[in-house]
Amino acid sequence: MSGWNPQVGPPGWGVQAAYTPPVIPPHDKTRGLSPFGMPARHSWEIPLLVVVVVITFFAYLFALVELFFGDSINDYLLILILAPLILWFGRGTNYATMRINGVKMSPTQFPEGYRMVQEAAARLGMKQAPDAFVITGNGQINAFASGHGFRRFVVVYSDLFEISGAARQPDALAFIIGHEVGHIAAGHVSYWRQLGMFAVPFLPIIGSSLVRSQEYTADNYGYCNRHVGAQGAMQTLAAGKYLNTLVGFDEMADRAPQEKGFFVWIVNALSSHPVLTWRMWALRDRSRHGKLFLRPDAPMMPPQPPPGFPPQGGYPPYPGGPQQYPTGGFPQQPPFPQGGYGDTTQFKRPI
């Protein structure tokens, strides 16, 4: 079959319809909590960042005053004075460790993960995709993002992949990669931002709440990148890569407003990541930002009967009501005629 026009197609082919992208359903583009539009920053992130940066600035100022006018310098003052150098050295060694020990994702090494990183960077509006590395997880489920200078990179633990290098749960891995790329897109790994947050470890509740709000923001990025993977990612974090399918996502999220008490509050307040029940609730309820300090409010719904029982008030009436049935019953069918219906050979199917 030669001589045909490739723009038209082989002989006998009809005119091919032009490609039309799928129609996106109506949505709110301003919230950034849905798969559409750009992701939203958590509502508490910037206010807490301002508070922490101001406290860190005065800590630096106090350290300099003590350096020039104080009688002695203790270890904490020395750490604050050398903070820019300590942070720069730590970021550099971390990046070098990944470069010489990690497996760099490429079209030939972990190609599925490499493609997910490229897609997430493009989806989240980054001009350049970050480097991505795979390191041995030794059973741990984790990933993180960092940078050094103008370079940014993502590290994924190997337990998120199968032995063949394919993703164990592709959607869940895409959500996790979108989460980590989101940290970079949101500026969380910037040197100057981390220098301004240097006092976070010394600020209980305030410091951990800022880090926790950043995790909620990164979850918004991951959700906008691959929303169908949020459930699998949380199940994996809850029970590991082998038992994740036994975790009921909704059942665990429903416990967020039920688990209460002072120690529940303090564990969440001191945590660097949202506790899993609250985090699952936030990923399920995309109408608002995740709760940072107080547990989620239970929806005002009447109690539901156990499975198998009729709903309260009984089942609704059948459409049309009983009037659609004859009061005296359906008419009786006429009996078969005696002797049958006669010769039916005329209705035989022709051979």
JSON list of C-alpha atoms in Angstrom, two decimals, residues 12-172:
[
{"chain": "A", "resi": 12, "resn": "GLY", "atom": "CA", "xyz": [-10.78, 3.42, 2.65]},
{"chain": "A", "resi": 13, "resn": "TRP", "atom": "CA", "xyz": [-10.15, 5.46, 5.76]},
{"chain": "A", "resi": 14, "resn": "GLY", "atom": "CA", "xyz": [-12.64, 8.14, 6.64]},
{"chain": "A", "resi": 15, "resn": "VAL", "atom": "CA", "xyz": [-11.76, 11.64, 7.67]},
{"chain": "A", "resi": 16, "resn": "GLN", "atom": "CA", "xyz": [-10.36, 11.58, 11.19]},
{"chain": "A", "resi": 17, "resn": "ALA", "atom": "CA", "xyz": [-11.98, 13.92, 13.69]},
{"chain": "A", "resi": 18, "resn": "ALA", "atom": "CA", "xyz": [-9.71, 16.55, 15.21]},
{"chain": "A", "resi": 19, "resn": "TYR", "atom": "CA", "xyz": [-8.59, 16.03, 18.80]},
{"chain": "A", "resi": 20, "resn": "THR", "atom": "CA", "xyz": [-10.69, 17.83, 21.36]},
{"chain": "A", "resi": 21, "resn": "PRO", "atom": "CA", "xyz": [-9.50, 17.92, 24.99]},
{"chain": "A", "resi": 22, "resn": "PRO", "atom": "CA", "xyz": [-11.89, 16.63, 27.65]},
{"chain": "A", "resi": 23, "resn": "VAL", "atom": "CA", "xyz": [-14.30, 19.15, 29.08]},
{"chain": "A", "resi": 24, "resn": "ILE", "atom": "CA", "xyz": [-13.43, 20.09, 32.64]},
{"chain": "A", "resi": 25, "resn": "PRO", "atom": "CA", "xyz": [-16.49, 20.14, 34.90]},
{"chain": "A", "resi": 26, "resn": "PRO", "atom": "CA", "xyz": [-17.41, 23.36, 36.72]},
{"chain": "A", "resi": 27, "resn": "HIS", "atom": "CA", "xyz": [-15.15, 24.01, 39.69]},
{"chain": "A", "resi": 28, "resn": "ASP", "atom": "CA", "xyz": [-13.87, 26.75, 41.98]},
{"chain": "A", "resi": 29, "resn": "LYS", "atom": "CA", "xyz": [-10.53, 27.88, 40.59]},
{"chain": "A", "resi": 30, "resn": "THR", "atom": "CA", "xyz": [-9.69, 30.17, 43.51]},
{"chain": "A", "resi": 31, "resn": "ARG", "atom": "CA", "xyz": [-9.39, 27.73, 46.40]},
{"chain": "A", "resi": 32, "resn": "GLY", "atom": "CA", "xyz": [-6.67, 25.51, 45.00]},
{"chain": "A", "resi": 33, "resn": "LEU", "atom": "CA", "xyz": [-7.90, 22.54, 47.01]},
{"chain": "A", "resi": 34, "resn": "SER", "atom": "CA", "xyz": [-9.13, 20.53, 44.02]},
{"chain": "A", "resi": 35, "resn": "PRO", "atom": "CA", "xyz": [-7.32, 18.79, 41.15]},
{"chain": "A", "resi": 36, "resn": "PHE", "atom": "CA", "xyz": [-8.01, 21.85, 38.99]},
{"chain": "A", "resi": 37, "resn": "GLY", "atom": "CA", "xyz": [-6.10, 25.13, 39.01]},
{"chain": "A", "resi": 38, "resn": "MET", "atom": "CA", "xyz": [-2.98, 25.77, 41.07]},
{"chain": "A", "resi": 39, "resn": "PRO", "atom": "CA", "xyz": [-2.71, 24.43, 44.62]},
{"chain": "A", "resi": 40, "resn": "ALA", "atom": "CA", "xyz": [-3.35, 26.63, 47.62]},
{"chain": "A", "resi": 41, "resn": "ARG", "atom": "CA", "xyz": [-0.97, 27.48, 50.43]},
{"chain": "A", "resi": 42, "resn": "HIS", "atom": "CA", "xyz": [-2.28, 26.58, 53.87]},
{"chain": "A", "resi": 43, "resn": "SER", "atom": "CA", "xyz": [-3.97, 29.51, 55.54]},
{"chain": "A", "resi": 44, "resn": "TRP", "atom": "CA", "xyz": [-1.71, 29.34, 58.63]},
{"chain": "A", "resi": 45, "resn": "GLU", "atom": "CA", "xyz": [1.61, 29.02, 56.81]},
{"chain": "A", "resi": 46, "resn": "ILE", "atom": "CA", "xyz": [2.43, 32.67, 56.11]},
{"chain": "A", "resi": 47, "resn": "PRO", "atom": "CA", "xyz": [1.27, 34.04, 59.51]},
{"chain": "A", "resi": 48, "resn": "LEU", "atom": "CA", "xyz": [3.33, 31.43, 61.36]},
{"chain": "A", "resi": 49, "resn": "LEU", "atom": "CA", "xyz": [6.29, 32.02, 59.02]},
{"chain": "A", "resi": 50, "resn": "VAL", "atom": "CA", "xyz": [6.26, 35.73, 59.86]},
{"chain": "A", "resi": 51, "resn": "VAL", "atom": "CA", "xyz": [6.21, 34.99, 63.60]},
{"chain": "A", "resi": 52, "resn": "VAL", "atom": "CA", "xyz": [9.07, 32.49, 63.35]},
{"chain": "A", "resi": 53, "resn": "VAL", "atom": "CA", "xyz": [11.21, 34.74, 61.14]},
{"chain": "A", "resi": 54, "resn": "VAL", "atom": "CA", "xyz": [10.78, 37.67, 63.55]},
{"chain": "A", "resi": 55, "resn": "ILE", "atom": "CA", "xyz": [11.74, 35.49, 66.53]},
{"chain": "A", "resi": 56, "resn": "THR", "atom": "CA", "xyz": [14.73, 34.09, 64.63]},
{"chain": "A", "resi": 57, "resn": "PHE", "atom": "CA", "xyz": [15.85, 37.60, 63.66]},
{"chain": "A", "resi": 58, "resn": "PHE", "atom": "CA", "xyz": [15.85, 38.76, 67.28]},
{"chain": "A", "resi": 59, "resn": "ALA", "atom": "CA", "xyz": [17.69, 35.57, 68.25]},
{"chain": "A", "resi": 60, "resn": "TYR", "atom": "CA", "xyz": [20.42, 36.39, 65.73]},
{"chain": "A", "resi": 61, "resn": "LEU", "atom": "CA", "xyz": [20.50, 39.97, 66.97]},
{"chain": "A", "resi": 62, "resn": "PHE", "atom": "CA", "xyz": [20.80, 38.84, 70.59]},
{"chain": "A", "resi": 63, "resn": "ALA", "atom": "CA", "xyz": [23.64, 36.47, 69.65]},
{"chain": "A", "resi": 64, "resn": "LEU", "atom": "CA", "xyz": [25.57, 39.27, 67.95]},
{"chain": "A", "resi": 65, "resn": "VAL", "atom": "CA", "xyz": [25.10, 41.59, 70.92]},
{"chain": "A", "resi": 66, "resn": "GLU", "atom": "CA", "xyz": [26.37, 38.90, 73.27]},
{"chain": "A", "resi": 67, "resn": "LEU", "atom": "CA", "xyz": [29.31, 38.25, 70.94]},
{"chain": "A", "resi": 68, "resn": "PHE", "atom": "CA", "xyz": [30.54, 41.84, 71.05]},
{"chain": "A", "resi": 69, "resn": "PHE", "atom": "CA", "xyz": [29.39, 42.98, 74.47]},
{"chain": "A", "resi": 70, "resn": "GLY", "atom": "CA", "xyz": [28.85, 39.80, 76.50]},
{"chain": "A", "resi": 71, "resn": "ASP", "atom": "CA", "xyz": [31.23, 38.20, 78.94]},
{"chain": "A", "resi": 72, "resn": "SER", "atom": "CA", "xyz": [31.01, 34.64, 77.62]},
{"chain": "A", "resi": 73, "resn": "ILE", "atom": "CA", "xyz": [29.63, 32.64, 74.70]},
{"chain": "A", "resi": 74, "resn": "ASN", "atom": "CA", "xyz": [27.80, 29.38, 75.25]},
{"chain": "A", "resi": 75, "resn": "ASP", "atom": "CA", "xyz": [27.04, 26.63, 72.75]},
{"chain": "A", "resi": 76, "resn": "TYR", "atom": "CA", "xyz": [23.62, 28.01, 71.78]},
{"chain": "A", "resi": 77, "resn": "LEU", "atom": "CA", "xyz": [24.99, 31.45, 70.99]},
{"chain": "A", "resi": 78, "resn": "LEU", "atom": "CA", "xyz": [27.77, 29.89, 68.93]},
{"chain": "A", "resi": 79, "resn": "ILE", "atom": "CA", "xyz": [25.23, 27.87, 66.93]},
{"chain": "A", "resi": 80, "resn": "LEU", "atom": "CA", "xyz": [23.18, 30.99, 66.21]},
{"chain": "A", "resi": 81, "resn": "ILE", "atom": "CA", "xyz": [26.26, 32.97, 65.16]},
{"chain": "A", "resi": 82, "resn": "LEU", "atom": "CA", "xyz": [27.44, 30.20, 62.84]},
{"chain": "A", "resi": 83, "resn": "ALA", "atom": "CA", "xyz": [23.91, 29.36, 61.57]},
{"chain": "A", "resi": 84, "resn": "PRO", "atom": "CA", "xyz": [24.47, 30.56, 57.97]},
{"chain": "A", "resi": 85, "resn": "LEU", "atom": "CA", "xyz": [27.63, 28.45, 57.65]},
{"chain": "A", "resi": 86, "resn": "ILE", "atom": "CA", "xyz": [26.12, 25.41, 59.41]},
{"chain": "A", "resi": 87, "resn": "LEU", "atom": "CA", "xyz": [23.06, 25.45, 57.15]},
{"chain": "A", "resi": 88, "resn": "TRP", "atom": "CA", "xyz": [25.11, 25.91, 53.98]},
{"chain": "A", "resi": 89, "resn": "PHE", "atom": "CA", "xyz": [27.46, 23.07, 54.93]},
{"chain": "A", "resi": 90, "resn": "GLY", "atom": "CA", "xyz": [24.62, 20.71, 55.86]},
{"chain": "A", "resi": 91, "resn": "ARG", "atom": "CA", "xyz": [22.72, 21.32, 52.62]},
{"chain": "A", "resi": 92, "resn": "GLY", "atom": "CA", "xyz": [25.88, 20.83, 50.57]},
{"chain": "A", "resi": 93, "resn": "THR", "atom": "CA", "xyz": [26.83, 17.55, 52.21]},
{"chain": "A", "resi": 94, "resn": "ASN", "atom": "CA", "xyz": [23.27, 16.26, 51.90]},
{"chain": "A", "resi": 95, "resn": "TYR", "atom": "CA", "xyz": [23.20, 16.98, 48.18]},
{"chain": "A", "resi": 96, "resn": "ALA", "atom": "CA", "xyz": [26.65, 15.44, 47.69]},
{"chain": "A", "resi": 97, "resn": "THR", "atom": "CA", "xyz": [25.55, 12.30, 49.52]},
{"chain": "A", "resi": 98, "resn": "MET", "atom": "CA", "xyz": [22.64, 11.83, 47.14]},
{"chain": "A", "resi": 99, "resn": "ARG", "atom": "CA", "xyz": [24.84, 12.46, 44.10]},
{"chain": "A", "resi": 100, "resn": "ILE", "atom": "CA", "xyz": [27.45, 9.83, 45.01]},
{"chain": "A", "resi": 101, "resn": "ASN", "atom": "CA", "xyz": [25.27, 7.21, 46.76]},
{"chain": "A", "resi": 102, "resn": "GLY", "atom": "CA", "xyz": [21.79, 7.57, 45.28]},
{"chain": "A", "resi": 103, "resn": "VAL", "atom": "CA", "xyz": [20.45, 6.20, 42.01]},
{"chain": "A", "resi": 104, "resn": "LYS", "atom": "CA", "xyz": [19.55, 9.16, 39.81]},
{"chain": "A", "resi": 105, "resn": "MET", "atom": "CA", "xyz": [16.21, 8.75, 38.06]},
{"chain": "A", "resi": 106, "resn": "SER", "atom": "CA", "xyz": [16.45, 8.90, 34.28]},
{"chain": "A", "resi": 107, "resn": "PRO", "atom": "CA", "xyz": [14.67, 7.48, 31.23]},
{"chain": "A", "resi": 108, "resn": "THR", "atom": "CA", "xyz": [16.68, 4.28, 31.80]},
{"chain": "A", "resi": 109, "resn": "GLN", "atom": "CA", "xyz": [16.79, 4.17, 35.62]},
{"chain": "A", "resi": 110, "resn": "PHE", "atom": "CA", "xyz": [13.41, 4.13, 37.35]},
{"chain": "A", "resi": 111, "resn": "PRO", "atom": "CA", "xyz": [11.76, 5.58, 34.22]},
{"chain": "A", "resi": 112, "resn": "GLU", "atom": "CA", "xyz": [8.28, 5.61, 35.78]},
{"chain": "A", "resi": 113, "resn": "GLY", "atom": "CA", "xyz": [9.43, 7.72, 38.69]},
{"chain": "A", "resi": 114, "resn": "TYR", "atom": "CA", "xyz": [11.40, 9.98, 36.36]},
{"chain": "A", "resi": 115, "resn": "ARG", "atom": "CA", "xyz": [8.31, 10.58, 34.24]},
{"chain": "A", "resi": 116, "resn": "MET", "atom": "CA", "xyz": [6.25, 11.39, 37.35]},
{"chain": "A", "resi": 117, "resn": "VAL", "atom": "CA", "xyz": [8.80, 13.99, 38.48]},
{"chain": "A", "resi": 118, "resn": "GLN", "atom": "CA", "xyz": [8.78, 15.65, 35.06]},
{"chain": "A", "resi": 119, "resn": "GLU", "atom": "CA", "xyz": [4.98, 15.64, 34.92]},
{"chain": "A", "resi": 120, "resn": "ALA", "atom": "CA", "xyz": [4.65, 17.03, 38.45]},
{"chain": "A", "resi": 121, "resn": "ALA", "atom": "CA", "xyz": [7.10, 19.86, 37.75]},
{"chain": "A", "resi": 122, "resn": "ALA", "atom": "CA", "xyz": [5.21, 20.79, 34.58]},
{"chain": "A", "resi": 123, "resn": "ARG", "atom": "CA", "xyz": [1.83, 20.49, 36.31]},
{"chain": "A", "resi": 124, "resn": "LEU", "atom": "CA", "xyz": [2.94, 22.75, 39.17]},
{"chain": "A", "resi": 125, "resn": "GLY", "atom": "CA", "xyz": [4.38, 25.44, 36.88]},
{"chain": "A", "resi": 126, "resn": "MET", "atom": "CA", "xyz": [8.10, 24.95, 37.49]},
{"chain": "A", "resi": 127, "resn": "LYS", "atom": "CA", "xyz": [10.49, 26.13, 34.79]},
{"chain": "A", "resi": 128, "resn": "GLN", "atom": "CA", "xyz": [12.90, 23.27, 35.44]},
{"chain": "A", "resi": 129, "resn": "ALA", "atom": "CA", "xyz": [12.27, 19.84, 36.92]},
{"chain": "A", "resi": 130, "resn": "PRO", "atom": "CA", "xyz": [14.35, 18.95, 39.99]},
{"chain": "A", "resi": 131, "resn": "ASP", "atom": "CA", "xyz": [16.79, 16.08, 40.10]},
{"chain": "A", "resi": 132, "resn": "ALA", "atom": "CA", "xyz": [15.37, 12.90, 41.60]},
{"chain": "A", "resi": 133, "resn": "PHE", "atom": "CA", "xyz": [17.23, 10.15, 43.41]},
{"chain": "A", "resi": 134, "resn": "VAL", "atom": "CA", "xyz": [16.32, 6.73, 44.79]},
{"chain": "A", "resi": 135, "resn": "ILE", "atom": "CA", "xyz": [18.04, 5.46, 47.93]},
{"chain": "A", "resi": 136, "resn": "THR", "atom": "CA", "xyz": [17.60, 2.23, 49.83]},
{"chain": "A", "resi": 137, "resn": "GLY", "atom": "CA", "xyz": [14.74, 2.41, 52.27]},
{"chain": "A", "resi": 138, "resn": "ASN", "atom": "CA", "xyz": [15.45, -0.65, 54.42]},
{"chain": "A", "resi": 139, "resn": "GLY", "atom": "CA", "xyz": [11.74, -1.04, 54.98]},
{"chain": "A", "resi": 140, "resn": "GLN", "atom": "CA", "xyz": [11.01, 2.65, 55.57]},
{"chain": "A", "resi": 141, "resn": "ILE", "atom": "CA", "xyz": [8.36, 4.53, 53.58]},
{"chain": "A", "resi": 142, "resn": "ASN", "atom": "CA", "xyz": [9.64, 8.04, 53.09]},
{"chain": "A", "resi": 143, "resn": "ALA", "atom": "CA", "xyz": [10.61, 10.74, 50.63]},
{"chain": "A", "resi": 144, "resn": "PHE", "atom": "CA", "xyz": [11.95, 14.27, 51.01]},
{"chain": "A", "resi": 145, "resn": "ALA", "atom": "CA", "xyz": [12.95, 17.35, 49.05]},
{"chain": "A", "resi": 146, "resn": "SER", "atom": "CA", "xyz": [15.91, 19.65, 49.56]},
{"chain": "A", "resi": 147, "resn": "GLY", "atom": "CA", "xyz": [18.33, 21.87, 47.70]},
{"chain": "A", "resi": 148, "resn": "HIS", "atom": "CA", "xyz": [21.74, 23.46, 47.64]},
{"chain": "A", "resi": 149, "resn": "GLY", "atom": "CA", "xyz": [22.49, 26.72, 45.91]},
{"chain": "A", "resi": 150, "resn": "PHE", "atom": "CA", "xyz": [20.22, 26.95, 42.87]},
{"chain": "A", "resi": 151, "resn": "ARG", "atom": "CA", "xyz": [19.84, 23.18, 42.63]},
{"chain": "A", "resi": 152, "resn": "ARG", "atom": "CA", "xyz": [16.76, 21.33, 43.87]},
{"chain": "A", "resi": 153, "resn": "PHE", "atom": "CA", "xyz": [16.25, 17.61, 44.23]},
{"chain": "A", "resi": 154, "resn": "VAL", "atom": "CA", "xyz": [13.77, 14.99, 45.41]},
{"chain": "A", "resi": 155, "resn": "VAL", "atom": "CA", "xyz": [14.72, 11.74, 47.16]},
{"chain": "A", "resi": 156, "resn": "VAL", "atom": "CA", "xyz": [12.41, 8.71, 47.18]},
{"chain": "A", "resi": 157, "resn": "TYR", "atom": "CA", "xyz": [13.04, 5.63, 49.29]},
{"chain": "A", "resi": 158, "resn": "SER", "atom": "CA", "xyz": [13.28, 2.42, 47.30]},
{"chain": "A", "resi": 159, "resn": "ASP", "atom": "CA", "xyz": [10.46, 0.68, 49.19]},
{"chain": "A", "resi": 160, "resn": "LEU", "atom": "CA", "xyz": [7.97, 2.72, 47.20]},
{"chain": "A", "resi": 161, "resn": "PHE", "atom": "CA", "xyz": [9.07, 0.76, 44.12]},
{"chain": "A", "resi": 162, "resn": "GLU", "atom": "CA", "xyz": [8.77, -2.90, 43.18]},
{"chain": "A", "resi": 163, "resn": "ILE", "atom": "CA", "xyz": [11.83, -5.08, 42.59]},
{"chain": "A", "resi": 164, "resn": "SER", "atom": "CA", "xyz": [11.52, -4.45, 38.86]},
{"chain": "A", "resi": 165, "resn": "GLY", "atom": "CA", "xyz": [11.69, -0.69, 39.37]},
{"chain": "A", "resi": 166, "resn": "ALA", "atom": "CA", "xyz": [8.02, -0.08, 38.63]},
{"chain": "A", "resi": 167, "resn": "ALA", "atom": "CA", "xyz": [5.84, 1.71, 41.13]},
{"chain": "A", "resi": 168, "resn": "ARG", "atom": "CA", "xyz": [4.06, -0.55, 43.61]},
{"chain": "A", "resi": 169, "resn": "GLN", "atom": "CA", "xyz": [1.09, 1.87, 43.54]},
{"chain": "A", "resi": 170, "resn": "PRO", "atom": "CA", "xyz": [1.58, 4.32, 40.66]},
{"chain": "A", "resi": 171, "resn": "ASP", "atom": "CA", "xyz": [-1.10, 6.79, 41.76]},
{"chain": "A", "resi": 172, "resn": "ALA", "atom": "CA", "xyz": [0.12, 6.80, 45.36]}
]
